[in-house]
């Protein structure tokens, strides 16, 4: 669940991005997992899907290596793009997704996360995500 005012807009990084419509303070909670808007799928469940369904999971979700599940968000957090210098990071005090601002963020800035917090480099490269 996204806890701030935001908008989707064209990203300089990749396609669409999630942009804050309000100034954020370092450490401010921006996103937390929702049992109704986040789905975790075991490898067995994934394997039982047909090819088209698996392709949708791969496109909209990702393999969450630390938790050993396929994860799909059903909110606009899926538009948070990757950056090696992110505006958001996973708060290590929480096992489930809990993103906080890495620094003060100005209204209008794109919200990004370093995907290496939850995916390995090889999987990111397969998805065409450039790692710097």
Short mmCIF file of C-alpha atoms in Angstrom, two decimals:
data_model
loop_
_atom_site.label_atom_id
_atom_site.label_comp_id
_atom_site.label_asym_id
_atom_site.label_seq_id
_atom_site.Cartn_x
_atom_site.Cartn_y
_atom_site.Cartn_z
CA UNK A 1 0.00 0.00 0.00
CA UNK A 2 1.36 3.39 -0.98
CA UNK A 3 1.16 5.88 1.90
CA UNK A 4 1.89 9.12 0.05
CA UNK A 5 0.35 11.26 -2.69
CA UNK A 6 1.81 10.16 -6.01
CA UNK A 7 1.33 10.13 -9.74
CA UNK A 8 2.41 7.94 -12.63
CA UNK A 9 4.38 9.72 -15.32
CA UNK A 10 6.91 9.11 -18.07
CA UNK A 11 10.23 8.06 -16.57
CA UNK A 12 13.70 8.92 -17.82
CA UNK A 13 14.77 5.53 -16.45
CA UNK A 14 12.21 3.12 -17.93
CA UNK A 15 8.72 3.57 -19.36
CA UNK A 16 6.39 4.76 -16.62
CA UNK A 17 7.55 5.68 -13.16
CA UNK A 18 6.04 6.51 -9.78
CA UNK A 19 6.57 10.14 -8.74
CA UNK A 20 5.88 11.72 -5.37
CA UNK A 21 3.42 14.62 -5.30
CA UNK A 22 4.64 15.69 -1.86
CA UNK A 23 7.99 16.35 -0.21
CA UNK A 24 9.28 13.36 1.77
CA UNK A 25 11.57 13.28 4.79
CA UNK A 26 14.43 10.81 5.13
CA UNK A 27 13.07 7.66 6.81
CA UNK A 28 9.42 8.42 5.95
CA UNK A 29 7.32 5.35 5.18
CA UNK A 30 6.29 5.36 1.53
CA UNK A 31 5.05 1.81 1.04
CA UNK A 32 4.15 -1.23 3.12
CA UNK A 33 2.95 -4.67 2.07
CA UNK A 34 -0.78 -5.27 2.00
CA UNK A 35 -2.22 -8.79 2.28
CA UNK A 36 -4.95 -7.77 -0.17
CA UNK A 37 -2.76 -5.99 -2.75
CA UNK A 38 0.36 -8.20 -2.68
CA UNK A 39 0.42 -11.82 -3.75
CA UNK A 40 3.15 -14.35 -3.04
CA UNK A 41 3.12 -17.46 -5.22
CA UNK A 42 5.14 -20.55 -4.39
CA UNK A 43 7.25 -22.16 -7.09
CA UNK A 44 4.81 -25.09 -7.12
CA UNK A 45 1.86 -22.77 -7.71
CA UNK A 46 3.82 -20.95 -10.43
CA UNK A 47 4.69 -24.26 -12.12
CA UNK A 48 0.98 -25.19 -12.21
CA UNK A 49 0.13 -22.10 -14.30
CA UNK A 50 -0.01 -22.16 -18.09
CA UNK A 51 2.67 -20.36 -20.14
CA UNK A 52 0.63 -17.18 -20.61
CA UNK A 53 -0.10 -16.93 -16.89
CA UNK A 54 3.58 -17.49 -16.08
CA UNK A 55 4.52 -14.76 -18.57
CA UNK A 56 2.17 -12.34 -16.79
CA UNK A 57 3.75 -13.17 -13.42
CA UNK A 58 7.25 -12.65 -14.88
CA UNK A 59 6.20 -9.34 -16.46
CA UNK A 60 4.33 -7.80 -13.51
CA UNK A 61 6.13 -9.59 -10.69
CA UNK A 62 9.52 -10.95 -9.78
CA UNK A 63 11.21 -13.87 -8.06
CA UNK A 64 11.71 -12.75 -4.45
CA UNK A 65 14.86 -14.72 -3.71
CA UNK A 66 15.10 -14.02 0.06
CA UNK A 67 11.53 -15.25 0.60
CA UNK A 68 11.63 -17.97 -2.10
CA UNK A 69 8.35 -16.87 -3.76
CA UNK A 70 7.11 -15.16 -6.89
CA UNK A 71 5.78 -11.75 -5.80
CA UNK A 72 3.19 -9.64 -7.64
CA UNK A 73 1.91 -6.23 -6.50
CA UNK A 74 -1.63 -5.26 -7.44
CA UNK A 75 -1.11 -1.56 -6.84
CA UNK A 76 1.02 1.09 -8.52
CA UNK A 77 4.14 0.24 -6.51
CA UNK A 78 5.06 -1.98 -9.48
CA UNK A 79 6.03 1.25 -11.27
CA UNK A 80 8.90 1.98 -8.85
CA UNK A 81 11.89 1.75 -11.18
CA UNK A 82 15.40 0.48 -10.40
CA UNK A 83 18.27 2.80 -9.54
CA UNK A 84 21.68 2.16 -8.01
CA UNK A 85 21.18 5.52 -6.26
CA UNK A 86 17.58 5.01 -5.05
CA UNK A 87 15.19 7.35 -3.28
CA UNK A 88 13.63 4.38 -1.41
CA UNK A 89 15.02 1.40 0.45
CA UNK A 90 13.68 -1.61 2.31
CA UNK A 91 13.56 -0.95 6.06
CA UNK A 92 15.57 -3.86 7.47
CA UNK A 93 13.38 -3.98 10.60
CA UNK A 94 10.56 -5.50 8.52
CA UNK A 95 10.46 -8.86 6.73
CA UNK A 96 7.66 -7.85 4.34
CA UNK A 97 8.07 -4.97 1.91
CA UNK A 98 8.35 -1.71 3.86
CA UNK A 99 9.92 1.09 1.86
CA UNK A 100 11.26 4.26 3.41
CA UNK A 101 12.88 7.35 1.89
CA UNK A 102 16.68 7.14 1.75
CA UNK A 103 16.94 10.94 1.92
CA UNK A 104 14.73 14.01 1.78
CA UNK A 105 12.88 13.83 -1.55
CA UNK A 106 11.38 16.83 -3.33
CA UNK A 107 7.82 16.80 -4.65
CA UNK A 108 7.90 15.74 -8.29
CA UNK A 109 10.92 13.40 -7.99
CA UNK A 110 10.73 9.85 -9.28
CA UNK A 111 10.69 7.16 -6.61
CA UNK A 112 13.24 4.39 -7.19
CA UNK A 113 14.60 1.36 -5.39
CA UNK A 114 17.73 -0.72 -5.84
CA UNK A 115 16.23 -4.00 -7.07
CA UNK A 116 19.31 -5.87 -5.80
CA UNK A 117 17.65 -5.63 -2.38
CA UNK A 118 15.28 -8.41 -3.45
CA UNK A 119 16.50 -9.88 -6.77
CA UNK A 120 19.82 -11.20 -7.98
CA UNK A 121 21.83 -9.60 -10.76
CA UNK A 122 21.30 -12.46 -13.22
CA UNK A 123 17.49 -12.28 -12.95
CA UNK A 124 17.57 -8.51 -13.42
CA UNK A 125 19.73 -8.85 -16.53
CA UNK A 126 17.30 -11.46 -17.94
CA UNK A 127 14.51 -8.90 -17.48
CA UNK A 128 16.59 -6.28 -19.34
CA UNK A 129 17.25 -4.13 -16.28
CA UNK A 130 20.62 -2.39 -16.50
CA UNK A 131 22.76 -2.62 -13.38
CA UNK A 132 25.44 0.03 -12.95
#
